[in-house]
């Protein structure tokens, strides 16, 4: 304790780079690898456990003095994100990332290697004109020009994706609610071209839409206010917010969002992706530092790159890595000049949609307060979907919303609309109104969509006079818990926090990924499968999104089919008891 | 009937083989090419083993001085 206090004072005293304090601090850090990060975080999480290092093995002693070895499978080396953060907060004992048996990883690589070899073989055949080329080609007269189409860059698309692309971009012909209708399409030349047969596959259960609270509905009664607004305002605004596009409807929505999130003010934008990518450049610039999580969404990465700030990536949900980077940044300052950073911004998401994992919010807030950094929280998937009244991860962890500097979210997922918002202090939102690209140049949100979001938010808050909102939230939570419990019971490997409605089932092998999607469609369940490059190459998965509009019967049917397909394809890799 | 069950079991095993080696993603003629290569390599290994096994066994026994 004594030593830590001295280091603290030294760091606060001067921001100039001090080689001695830097190194001695690090050696101290390494000597006690499993002690808590900061005094601040310990008190904030309220966790009474302390850790002692005992040669090679680590034992935890909780407040009752009992030993806590091998709790929840942390130390049997099957869990990836195990004891990395020293003392985990109570919430995070409910996350697990199980590793598959060794033969699965080996066969995944073997499978990819085989298809790659055949890819080279087919490219060779195409080069010697034994096979017809289907992709775009330059004209003969332009062969000596600078090449337009780089052949190798599209190797993966040509030789792996094209073979199996009938599992993606399937055409729907109905509302994508809890069930939808698909148009049947077949391919005669191995997925280079498709043709519709004219038949429709009816009532396919939808496990892929981000329809968390079931607001993707076309019931005429619930959409009455939306229809009224269309009659009043029309559908297109034909202007930006700054010019003639600022409707009173937008102001209503902004006030509603601010009161929903319990912050001072908010601003809404027409597109969720653009909310991130166009507003981050307005907030940070050259001379600032962005610490971004490994698994952040493309919109956050794009926004960070556009802003010209320095970007450093910390390991997913790893607080040791984040703290180490913060200390290094504050000690060394900007590269080459060693001036202090103008701003340090930590960018994280509420729920990571590919893993289903939840951010460690209390620890990050403790770190940000200690090192005086700012926090940008992207709640695209978690707003409306987690928390006892749907207010997102701040409610899940009982954290004060004023601690998060910039709260961002989208209306696409839980609210059944389109667009995004940024909320926080009034100064921040006022600054964004005049400095953000999205606010100045992008077309304002369309009136029916705005009204849909207003009605959905009022429903969740209970302001429309019914208990439908809270019923939906409870139904979603119950569906999530039930589905996750049954999947674990069946023996699938699933990732993520127990409360997150995004449930990835790991499939690993490319052949199985494709067969899974096709077989589930035959059984009239629509699933979304994801492989490389959206996920690491060995971790292809099927992602299930729970919805409040799924009934227990639908979930049981999906589970029954999953059981069958899991047995047919040998997908039950879990070795947990 | 037992033959039918046997056939079903074998075709399920072949399906698993296709899935695990990612041959499921390839076109039928590519599967034929790969399977023929695999079968020919395996056949060559078995044949070589068959031809040279007596010599190998005699050499081992000679090394351990069991026979002269």
PDB file of N, CA and C in Angstrom, chain A residues 219-312:
ATOM      1  N   UNK A 219     -48.777  -4.180 -36.965  1.00  0.00           N
ATOM      2  CA  UNK A 219     -50.138  -4.111 -36.443  1.00  0.00           C
ATOM      3  C   UNK A 219     -50.682  -2.700 -36.640  1.00  0.00           C
ATOM      4  N   UNK A 220     -51.822  -2.560 -37.298  1.00  0.00           N
ATOM      5  CA  UNK A 220     -52.326  -1.222 -37.640  1.00  0.00           C
ATOM      6  C   UNK A 220     -52.622  -0.389 -36.408  1.00  0.00           C
ATOM      7  N   UNK A 221     -53.071  -1.013 -35.321  1.00  0.00           N
ATOM      8  CA  UNK A 221     -53.403  -0.248 -34.112  1.00  0.00           C
ATOM      9  C   UNK A 221     -52.171   0.378 -33.497  1.00  0.00           C
ATOM     10  N   UNK A 222     -51.103  -0.433 -33.353  1.00  0.00           N
ATOM     11  CA  UNK A 222     -49.914   0.128 -32.706  1.00  0.00           C
ATOM     12  C   UNK A 222     -49.251   1.171 -33.577  1.00  0.00           C
ATOM     13  N   UNK A 223     -49.431   1.083 -34.895  1.00  0.00           N
ATOM     14  CA  UNK A 223     -48.750   2.020 -35.776  1.00  0.00           C
ATOM     15  C   UNK A 223     -49.619   3.219 -36.115  1.00  0.00           C
ATOM     16  N   UNK A 224     -50.695   3.430 -35.356  1.00  0.00           N
ATOM     17  CA  UNK A 224     -51.617   4.511 -35.692  1.00  0.00           C
ATOM     18  C   UNK A 224     -50.907   5.866 -35.621  1.00  0.00           C
ATOM     19  N   UNK A 225     -50.124   6.107 -34.558  1.00  0.00           N
ATOM     20  CA  UNK A 225     -49.464   7.411 -34.438  1.00  0.00           C
ATOM     21  C   UNK A 225     -48.465   7.616 -35.570  1.00  0.00           C
ATOM     22  N   UNK A 226     -47.823   6.512 -35.986  1.00  0.00           N
ATOM     23  CA  UNK A 226     -46.861   6.620 -37.094  1.00  0.00           C
ATOM     24  C   UNK A 226     -47.582   7.047 -38.369  1.00  0.00           C
ATOM     25  N   UNK A 227     -48.756   6.417 -38.617  1.00  0.00           N
ATOM     26  CA  UNK A 227     -49.527   6.788 -39.809  1.00  0.00           C
ATOM     27  C   UNK A 227     -49.954   8.249 -39.744  1.00  0.00           C
ATOM     28  N   UNK A 228     -50.347   8.715 -38.539  1.00  0.00           N
ATOM     29  CA  UNK A 228     -50.746  10.122 -38.389  1.00  0.00           C
ATOM     30  C   UNK A 228     -49.601  11.055 -38.733  1.00  0.00           C
ATOM     31  N   UNK A 229     -48.420  10.713 -38.236  1.00  0.00           N
ATOM     32  CA  UNK A 229     -47.277  11.584 -38.497  1.00  0.00           C
ATOM     33  C   UNK A 229     -46.914  11.599 -39.977  1.00  0.00           C
ATOM     34  N   UNK A 230     -47.090  10.466 -40.655  1.00  0.00           N
ATOM     35  CA  UNK A 230     -46.797  10.454 -42.100  1.00  0.00           C
ATOM     36  C   UNK A 230     -47.743  11.403 -42.813  1.00  0.00           C
ATOM     37  N   UNK A 231     -48.995  11.392 -42.364  1.00  0.00           N
ATOM     38  CA  UNK A 231     -49.950  12.302 -43.000  1.00  0.00           C
ATOM     39  C   UNK A 231     -49.623  13.752 -42.690  1.00  0.00           C
ATOM     40  N   UNK A 232     -49.061  13.980 -41.505  1.00  0.00           N
ATOM     41  CA  UNK A 232     -48.784  15.359 -41.127  1.00  0.00           C
ATOM     42  C   UNK A 232     -47.488  15.874 -41.763  1.00  0.00           C
ATOM     43  N   UNK A 233     -46.412  15.053 -41.689  1.00  0.00           N
ATOM     44  CA  UNK A 233     -45.091  15.534 -42.109  1.00  0.00           C
ATOM     45  C   UNK A 233     -44.618  14.971 -43.430  1.00  0.00           C
ATOM     46  N   UNK A 234     -45.274  13.944 -43.960  1.00  0.00           N
ATOM     47  CA  UNK A 234     -44.745  13.300 -45.154  1.00  0.00           C
ATOM     48  C   UNK A 234     -43.684  12.273 -44.773  1.00  0.00           C
ATOM     49  N   UNK A 235     -42.992  11.754 -45.772  1.00  0.00           N
ATOM     50  CA  UNK A 235     -41.994  10.727 -45.493  1.00  0.00           C
ATOM     51  C   UNK A 235     -40.576  11.255 -45.635  1.00  0.00           C
ATOM     52  N   UNK A 236     -40.309  12.064 -46.650  1.00  0.00           N
ATOM     53  CA  UNK A 236     -38.947  12.559 -46.848  1.00  0.00           C
ATOM     54  C   UNK A 236     -38.826  13.982 -46.362  1.00  0.00           C
ATOM     55  N   UNK A 237     -37.673  14.312 -45.785  1.00  0.00           N
ATOM     56  CA  UNK A 237     -37.497  15.659 -45.273  1.00  0.00           C
ATOM     57  C   UNK A 237     -36.768  16.541 -46.285  1.00  0.00           C
ATOM     58  N   UNK A 238     -35.891  15.935 -47.086  1.00  0.00           N
ATOM     59  CA  UNK A 238     -35.187  16.658 -48.145  1.00  0.00           C
ATOM     60  C   UNK A 238     -34.353  17.801 -47.607  1.00  0.00           C
ATOM     61  N   UNK A 239     -33.826  17.643 -46.414  1.00  0.00           N
ATOM     62  CA  UNK A 239     -32.945  18.700 -45.929  1.00  0.00           C
ATOM     63  C   UNK A 239     -32.157  18.165 -44.736  1.00  0.00           C
ATOM     64  N   UNK A 240     -31.125  18.906 -44.365  1.00  0.00           N
ATOM     65  CA  UNK A 240     -30.355  18.500 -43.191  1.00  0.00           C
ATOM     66  C   UNK A 240     -30.933  19.168 -41.961  1.00  0.00           C
ATOM     67  N   UNK A 241     -30.521  18.714 -40.777  1.00  0.00           N
ATOM     68  CA  UNK A 241     -31.014  19.296 -39.521  1.00  0.00           C
ATOM     69  C   UNK A 241     -30.703  20.783 -39.454  1.00  0.00           C
ATOM     70  N   UNK A 242     -29.522  21.160 -39.959  1.00  0.00           N
ATOM     71  CA  UNK A 242     -29.098  22.551 -39.805  1.00  0.00           C
ATOM     72  C   UNK A 242     -29.884  23.505 -40.690  1.00  0.00           C
ATOM     73  N   UNK A 243     -30.435  22.975 -41.795  1.00  0.00           N
ATOM     74  CA  UNK A 243     -31.107  23.885 -42.726  1.00  0.00           C
ATOM     75  C   UNK A 243     -32.599  23.905 -42.446  1.00  0.00           C
ATOM     76  N   UNK A 244     -33.371  23.156 -43.229  1.00  0.00           N
ATOM     77  CA  UNK A 244     -34.820  23.237 -43.038  1.00  0.00           C
ATOM     78  C   UNK A 244     -35.349  21.920 -42.507  1.00  0.00           C
ATOM     79  N   UNK A 245     -34.471  21.107 -41.907  1.00  0.00           N
ATOM     80  CA  UNK A 245     -34.914  19.755 -41.565  1.00  0.00           C
ATOM     81  C   UNK A 245     -35.140  19.518 -40.089  1.00  0.00           C
ATOM     82  N   UNK A 246     -35.130  20.556 -39.268  1.00  0.00           N
ATOM     83  CA  UNK A 246     -35.253  20.337 -37.828  1.00  0.00           C
ATOM     84  C   UNK A 246     -36.726  20.376 -37.439  1.00  0.00           C
ATOM     85  N   UNK A 247     -37.361  19.227 -37.341  1.00  0.00           N
ATOM     86  CA  UNK A 247     -38.777  19.177 -37.003  1.00  0.00           C
ATOM     87  C   UNK A 247     -38.958  19.186 -35.494  1.00  0.00           C
ATOM     88  N   UNK A 248     -40.131  19.607 -35.048  1.00  0.00           N
ATOM     89  CA  UNK A 248     -40.423  19.563 -33.610  1.00  0.00           C
ATOM     90  C   UNK A 248     -40.423  18.114 -33.140  1.00  0.00           C
ATOM     91  N   UNK A 249     -40.688  17.214 -34.072  1.00  0.00           N
ATOM     92  CA  UNK A 249     -40.682  15.789 -33.755  1.00  0.00           C
ATOM     93  C   UNK A 249     -39.295  15.341 -33.300  1.00  0.00           C
ATOM     94  N   UNK A 250     -38.256  15.879 -33.980  1.00  0.00           N
ATOM     95  CA  UNK A 250     -36.895  15.521 -33.602  1.00  0.00           C
ATOM     96  C   UNK A 250     -36.581  16.034 -32.207  1.00  0.00           C
ATOM     97  N   UNK A 251     -37.052  17.260 -31.922  1.00  0.00           N
ATOM     98  CA  UNK A 251     -36.776  17.809 -30.587  1.00  0.00           C
ATOM     99  C   UNK A 251     -37.475  16.958 -29.522  1.00  0.00           C
ATOM    100  N   UNK A 252     -38.717  16.513 -29.829  1.00  0.00           N
ATOM    101  CA  UNK A 252     -39.432  15.655 -28.871  1.00  0.00           C
ATOM    102  C   UNK A 252     -38.651  14.388 -28.607  1.00  0.00           C
ATOM    103  N   UNK A 253     -38.150  13.780 -29.696  1.00  0.00           N
ATOM    104  CA  UNK A 253     -37.415  12.527 -29.533  1.00  0.00           C
ATOM    105  C   UNK A 253     -36.158  12.745 -28.717  1.00  0.00           C
ATOM    106  N   UNK A 254     -35.476  13.877 -28.965  1.00  0.00           N
ATOM    107  CA  UNK A 254     -34.233  14.125 -28.221  1.00  0.00           C
ATOM    108  C   UNK A 254     -34.510  14.294 -26.739  1.00  0.00           C
ATOM    109  N   UNK A 255     -35.597  15.004 -26.420  1.00  0.00           N
ATOM    110  CA  UNK A 255     -35.928  15.181 -24.988  1.00  0.00           C
ATOM    111  C   UNK A 255     -36.274  13.827 -24.372  1.00  0.00           C
ATOM    112  N   UNK A 256     -36.987  13.006 -25.153  1.00  0.00           N
ATOM    113  CA  UNK A 256     -37.390  11.693 -24.642  1.00  0.00           C
ATOM    114  C   UNK A 256     -36.179  10.808 -24.389  1.00  0.00           C
ATOM    115  N   UNK A 257     -35.240  10.823 -25.326  1.00  0.00           N
ATOM    116  CA  UNK A 257     -34.035   9.998 -25.162  1.00  0.00           C
ATOM    117  C   UNK A 257     -33.261  10.456 -23.934  1.00  0.00           C
ATOM    118  N   UNK A 258     -33.159  11.796 -23.754  1.00  0.00           N
ATOM    119  CA  UNK A 258     -32.407  12.308 -22.599  1.00  0.00           C
ATOM    120  C   UNK A 258     -33.066  11.870 -21.298  1.00  0.00           C
ATOM    121  N   UNK A 259     -34.399  11.896 -21.265  1.00  0.00           N
ATOM    122  CA  UNK A 259     -35.045  11.497 -20.008  1.00  0.00           C
ATOM    123  C   UNK A 259     -34.983   9.990 -19.816  1.00  0.00           C
ATOM    124  N   UNK A 260     -34.999   9.237 -20.923  1.00  0.00           N
ATOM    125  CA  UNK A 260     -34.888   7.777 -20.821  1.00  0.00           C
ATOM    126  C   UNK A 260     -33.544   7.376 -20.224  1.00  0.00           C
ATOM    127  N   UNK A 261     -32.484   8.040 -20.693  1.00  0.00           N
ATOM    128  CA  UNK A 261     -31.142   7.660 -20.247  1.00  0.00           C
ATOM    129  C   UNK A 261     -30.717   8.391 -18.989  1.00  0.00           C
ATOM    130  N   UNK A 262     -31.552   9.329 -18.525  1.00  0.00           N
ATOM    131  CA  UNK A 262     -31.254  10.118 -17.328  1.00  0.00           C
ATOM    132  C   UNK A 262     -29.981  10.938 -17.503  1.00  0.00           C
ATOM    133  N   UNK A 263     -29.879  11.608 -18.635  1.00  0.00           N
ATOM    134  CA  UNK A 263     -28.769  12.526 -18.886  1.00  0.00           C
ATOM    135  C   UNK A 263     -29.346  13.896 -19.216  1.00  0.00           C
ATOM    136  N   UNK A 264     -28.432  14.843 -19.455  1.00  0.00           N
ATOM    137  CA  UNK A 264     -28.906  16.216 -19.639  1.00  0.00           C
ATOM    138  C   UNK A 264     -29.515  16.445 -21.010  1.00  0.00           C
ATOM    139  N   UNK A 265     -28.854  15.944 -22.061  1.00  0.00           N
ATOM    140  CA  UNK A 265     -29.353  16.240 -23.408  1.00  0.00           C
ATOM    141  C   UNK A 265     -28.926  15.127 -24.342  1.00  0.00           C
ATOM    142  N   UNK A 266     -29.563  15.095 -25.523  1.00  0.00           N
ATOM    143  CA  UNK A 266     -29.168  14.091 -26.498  1.00  0.00           C
ATOM    144  C   UNK A 266     -29.411  14.646 -27.883  1.00  0.00           C
ATOM    145  N   UNK A 267     -28.780  14.003 -28.861  1.00  0.00           N
ATOM    146  CA  UNK A 267     -29.012  14.387 -30.251  1.00  0.00           C
ATOM    147  C   UNK A 267     -29.213  13.125 -31.068  1.00  0.00           C
ATOM    148  N   UNK A 268     -30.147  13.171 -32.019  1.00  0.00           N
ATOM    149  CA  UNK A 268     -30.415  11.974 -32.812  1.00  0.00           C
ATOM    150  C   UNK A 268     -29.936  12.183 -34.238  1.00  0.00           C
ATOM    151  N   UNK A 269     -29.539  11.076 -34.859  1.00  0.00           N
ATOM    152  CA  UNK A 269     -29.040  11.103 -36.229  1.00  0.00           C
ATOM    153  C   UNK A 269     -29.793  10.066 -37.039  1.00  0.00           C
ATOM    154  N   UNK A 270     -29.715  10.229 -38.377  1.00  0.00           N
ATOM    155  CA  UNK A 270     -30.524   9.351 -39.220  1.00  0.00           C
ATOM    156  C   UNK A 270     -29.994   7.950 -39.398  1.00  0.00           C
ATOM    157  N   UNK A 271     -28.676   7.739 -39.168  1.00  0.00           N
ATOM    158  CA  UNK A 271     -28.100   6.428 -39.448  1.00  0.00           C
ATOM    159  C   UNK A 271     -27.196   6.013 -38.304  1.00  0.00           C
ATOM    160  N   UNK A 272     -27.337   4.783 -37.830  1.00  0.00           N
ATOM    161  CA  UNK A 272     -26.580   4.334 -36.668  1.00  0.00           C
ATOM    162  C   UNK A 272     -25.094   4.266 -36.920  1.00  0.00           C
ATOM    163  N   UNK A 273     -24.707   3.716 -38.081  1.00  0.00           N
ATOM    164  CA  UNK A 273     -23.290   3.614 -38.432  1.00  0.00           C
ATOM    165  C   UNK A 273     -22.687   5.001 -38.527  1.00  0.00           C
ATOM    166  N   UNK A 274     -23.422   5.934 -39.146  1.00  0.00           N
ATOM    167  CA  UNK A 274     -22.892   7.283 -39.327  1.00  0.00           C
ATOM    168  C   UNK A 274     -22.810   8.016 -37.994  1.00  0.00           C
ATOM    169  N   UNK A 275     -23.634   7.650 -37.025  1.00  0.00           N
ATOM    170  CA  UNK A 275     -23.533   8.285 -35.714  1.00  0.00           C
ATOM    171  C   UNK A 275     -22.135   8.093 -35.161  1.00  0.00           C
ATOM    172  N   UNK A 276     -21.604   6.874 -35.254  1.00  0.00           N
ATOM    173  CA  UNK A 276     -20.246   6.638 -34.768  1.00  0.00           C
ATOM    174  C   UNK A 276     -19.206   7.250 -35.663  1.00  0.00           C
ATOM    175  N   UNK A 277     -19.293   6.919 -36.963  1.00  0.00           N
ATOM    176  CA  UNK A 277     -18.184   7.276 -37.835  1.00  0.00           C
ATOM    177  C   UNK A 277     -18.116   8.770 -38.090  1.00  0.00           C
ATOM    178  N   UNK A 278     -19.208   9.499 -37.953  1.00  0.00           N
ATOM    179  CA  UNK A 278     -19.149  10.927 -38.235  1.00  0.00           C
ATOM    180  C   UNK A 278     -18.984  11.780 -36.994  1.00  0.00           C
ATOM    181  N   UNK A 279     -19.233  11.229 -35.813  1.00  0.00           N
ATOM    182  CA  UNK A 279     -19.163  12.063 -34.617  1.00  0.00           C
ATOM    183  C   UNK A 279     -17.864  11.933 -33.865  1.00  0.00           C
ATOM    184  N   UNK A 280     -17.209  10.786 -33.973  1.00  0.00           N
ATOM    185  CA  UNK A 280     -15.924  10.646 -33.288  1.00  0.00           C
ATOM    186  C   UNK A 280     -14.896  11.647 -33.837  1.00  0.00           C
ATOM    187  N   UNK A 281     -14.855  11.899 -35.168  1.00  0.00           N
ATOM    188  CA  UNK A 281     -13.917  12.927 -35.627  1.00  0.00           C
ATOM    189  C   UNK A 281     -14.207  14.313 -35.068  1.00  0.00           C
ATOM    190  N   UNK A 282     -15.454  14.577 -34.672  1.00  0.00           N
ATOM    191  CA  UNK A 282     -15.758  15.887 -34.098  1.00  0.00           C
ATOM    192  C   UNK A 282     -15.291  15.985 -32.654  1.00  0.00           C
ATOM    193  N   UNK A 283     -15.157  14.826 -31.987  1.00  0.00           N
ATOM    194  CA  UNK A 283     -14.829  14.852 -30.563  1.00  0.00           C
ATOM    195  C   UNK A 283     -13.335  14.787 -30.297  1.00  0.00           C
ATOM    196  N   UNK A 284     -12.625  14.013 -31.097  1.00  0.00           N
ATOM    197  CA  UNK A 284     -11.173  13.894 -30.897  1.00  0.00           C
ATOM    198  C   UNK A 284     -10.482  14.245 -32.190  1.00  0.00           C
ATOM    199  N   UNK A 285      -9.231  14.659 -32.076  1.00  0.00           N
ATOM    200  CA  UNK A 285      -8.495  15.017 -33.277  1.00  0.00           C
ATOM    201  C   UNK A 285      -7.049  14.631 -33.129  1.00  0.00           C
ATOM    202  N   UNK A 286      -6.197  15.310 -33.865  1.00  0.00           N
ATOM    203  CA  UNK A 286      -4.765  15.041 -33.810  1.00  0.00           C
ATOM    204  C   UNK A 286      -4.244  15.430 -32.442  1.00  0.00           C
ATOM    205  N   UNK A 287      -3.396  14.579 -31.871  1.00  0.00           N
ATOM    206  CA  UNK A 287      -2.879  14.896 -30.546  1.00  0.00           C
ATOM    207  C   UNK A 287      -3.689  14.268 -29.437  1.00  0.00           C
ATOM    208  N   UNK A 288      -4.744  13.535 -29.795  1.00  0.00           N
ATOM    209  CA  UNK A 288      -5.532  12.824 -28.793  1.00  0.00           C
ATOM    210  C   UNK A 288      -5.241  11.339 -28.901  1.00  0.00           C
ATOM    211  N   UNK A 289      -5.588  10.615 -27.882  1.00  0.00           N
ATOM    212  CA  UNK A 289      -5.346   9.173 -27.856  1.00  0.00           C
ATOM    213  C   UNK A 289      -6.671   8.454 -27.733  1.00  0.00           C
ATOM    214  N   UNK A 290      -6.847   7.427 -28.568  1.00  0.00           N
ATOM    215  CA  UNK A 290      -8.050   6.605 -28.460  1.00  0.00           C
ATOM    216  C   UNK A 290      -7.622   5.210 -28.034  1.00  0.00           C
ATOM    217  N   UNK A 291      -8.194   4.726 -26.934  1.00  0.00           N
ATOM    218  CA  UNK A 291      -7.928   3.351 -26.493  1.00  0.00           C
ATOM    219  C   UNK A 291      -9.176   2.562 -26.822  1.00  0.00           C
ATOM    220  N   UNK A 292      -9.054   1.663 -27.799  1.00  0.00           N
ATOM    221  CA  UNK A 292     -10.256   1.016 -28.293  1.00  0.00           C
ATOM    222  C   UNK A 292     -10.164  -0.485 -28.047  1.00  0.00           C
ATOM    223  N   UNK A 293     -11.275  -1.078 -27.714  1.00  0.00           N
ATOM    224  CA  UNK A 293     -11.299  -2.510 -27.443  1.00  0.00           C
ATOM    225  C   UNK A 293     -11.012  -3.278 -28.730  1.00  0.00           C
ATOM    226  N   UNK A 294     -10.418  -4.445 -28.542  1.00  0.00           N
ATOM    227  CA  UNK A 294     -10.043  -5.291 -29.685  1.00  0.00           C
ATOM    228  C   UNK A 294     -11.209  -5.582 -30.612  1.00  0.00           C
ATOM    229  N   UNK A 295     -12.388  -5.832 -30.035  1.00  0.00           N
ATOM    230  CA  UNK A 295     -13.508  -6.321 -30.830  1.00  0.00           C
ATOM    231  C   UNK A 295     -14.522  -5.231 -31.133  1.00  0.00           C
ATOM    232  N   UNK A 296     -14.073  -3.994 -31.231  1.00  0.00           N
ATOM    233  CA  UNK A 296     -15.025  -2.929 -31.518  1.00  0.00           C
ATOM    234  C   UNK A 296     -15.576  -3.038 -32.929  1.00  0.00           C
ATOM    235  N   UNK A 297     -16.767  -2.472 -33.089  1.00  0.00           N
ATOM    236  CA  UNK A 297     -17.445  -2.515 -34.384  1.00  0.00           C
ATOM    237  C   UNK A 297     -16.732  -1.632 -35.409  1.00  0.00           C
ATOM    238  N   UNK A 298     -16.933  -1.968 -36.687  1.00  0.00           N
ATOM    239  CA  UNK A 298     -16.294  -1.231 -37.782  1.00  0.00           C
ATOM    240  C   UNK A 298     -16.609   0.254 -37.740  1.00  0.00           C
ATOM    241  N   UNK A 299     -17.819   0.634 -37.311  1.00  0.00           N
ATOM    242  CA  UNK A 299     -18.164   2.056 -37.310  1.00  0.00           C
ATOM    243  C   UNK A 299     -17.278   2.817 -36.336  1.00  0.00           C
ATOM    244  N   UNK A 300     -16.987   2.209 -35.183  1.00  0.00           N
ATOM    245  CA  UNK A 300     -16.106   2.859 -34.209  1.00  0.00           C
ATOM    246  C   UNK A 300     -14.693   2.964 -34.760  1.00  0.00           C
ATOM    247  N   UNK A 301     -14.225   1.895 -35.410  1.00  0.00           N
ATOM    248  CA  UNK A 301     -12.867   1.899 -35.953  1.00  0.00           C
ATOM    249  C   UNK A 301     -12.762   2.942 -37.058  1.00  0.00           C
ATOM    250  N   UNK A 302     -13.784   3.014 -37.900  1.00  0.00           N
ATOM    251  CA  UNK A 302     -13.767   3.982 -38.998  1.00  0.00           C
ATOM    252  C   UNK A 302     -13.755   5.402 -38.449  1.00  0.00           C
ATOM    253  N   UNK A 303     -14.608   5.664 -37.450  1.00  0.00           N
ATOM    254  CA  UNK A 303     -14.639   6.985 -36.846  1.00  0.00           C
ATOM    255  C   UNK A 303     -13.302   7.343 -36.228  1.00  0.00           C
ATOM    256  N   UNK A 304     -12.682   6.362 -35.549  1.00  0.00           N
ATOM    257  CA  UNK A 304     -11.392   6.620 -34.919  1.00  0.00           C
ATOM    258  C   UNK A 304     -10.331   6.931 -35.968  1.00  0.00           C
ATOM    259  N   UNK A 305     -10.352   6.184 -37.076  1.00  0.00           N
ATOM    260  CA  UNK A 305      -9.350   6.439 -38.113  1.00  0.00           C
ATOM    261  C   UNK A 305      -9.562   7.775 -38.792  1.00  0.00           C
ATOM    262  N   UNK A 306     -10.822   8.138 -38.988  1.00  0.00           N
ATOM    263  CA  UNK A 306     -11.094   9.412 -39.653  1.00  0.00           C
ATOM    264  C   UNK A 306     -10.663  10.590 -38.809  1.00  0.00           C
ATOM    265  N   UNK A 307     -10.594  10.381 -37.484  1.00  0.00           N
ATOM    266  CA  UNK A 307     -10.327  11.523 -36.624  1.00  0.00           C
ATOM    267  C   UNK A 307      -8.857  11.901 -36.575  1.00  0.00           C
ATOM    268  N   UNK A 308      -7.961  11.079 -37.108  1.00  0.00           N
ATOM    269  CA  UNK A 308      -6.510  11.341 -37.097  1.00  0.00           C
ATOM    270  C   UNK A 308      -5.914  11.309 -35.703  1.00  0.00           C
ATOM    271  N   UNK A 309      -6.617  10.743 -34.740  1.00  0.00           N
ATOM    272  CA  UNK A 309      -6.022  10.580 -33.406  1.00  0.00           C
ATOM    273  C   UNK A 309      -5.174   9.314 -33.407  1.00  0.00           C
ATOM    274  N   UNK A 310      -4.323   9.164 -32.401  1.00  0.00           N
ATOM    275  CA  UNK A 310      -3.537   7.936 -32.274  1.00  0.00           C
ATOM    276  C   UNK A 310      -4.446   6.862 -31.676  1.00  0.00           C
ATOM    277  N   UNK A 311      -4.421   5.684 -32.283  1.00  0.00           N
ATOM    278  CA  UNK A 311      -5.301   4.618 -31.811  1.00  0.00           C
ATOM    279  C   UNK A 311      -4.471   3.505 -31.217  1.00  0.00           C
ATOM    280  N   UNK A 312      -4.810   3.098 -29.995  1.00  0.00           N
ATOM    281  CA  UNK A 312      -4.145   1.919 -29.422  1.00  0.00           C
ATOM    282  C   UNK A 312      -5.237   0.941 -29.028  1.00  0.00           C
TER     283      UNK A 312
END
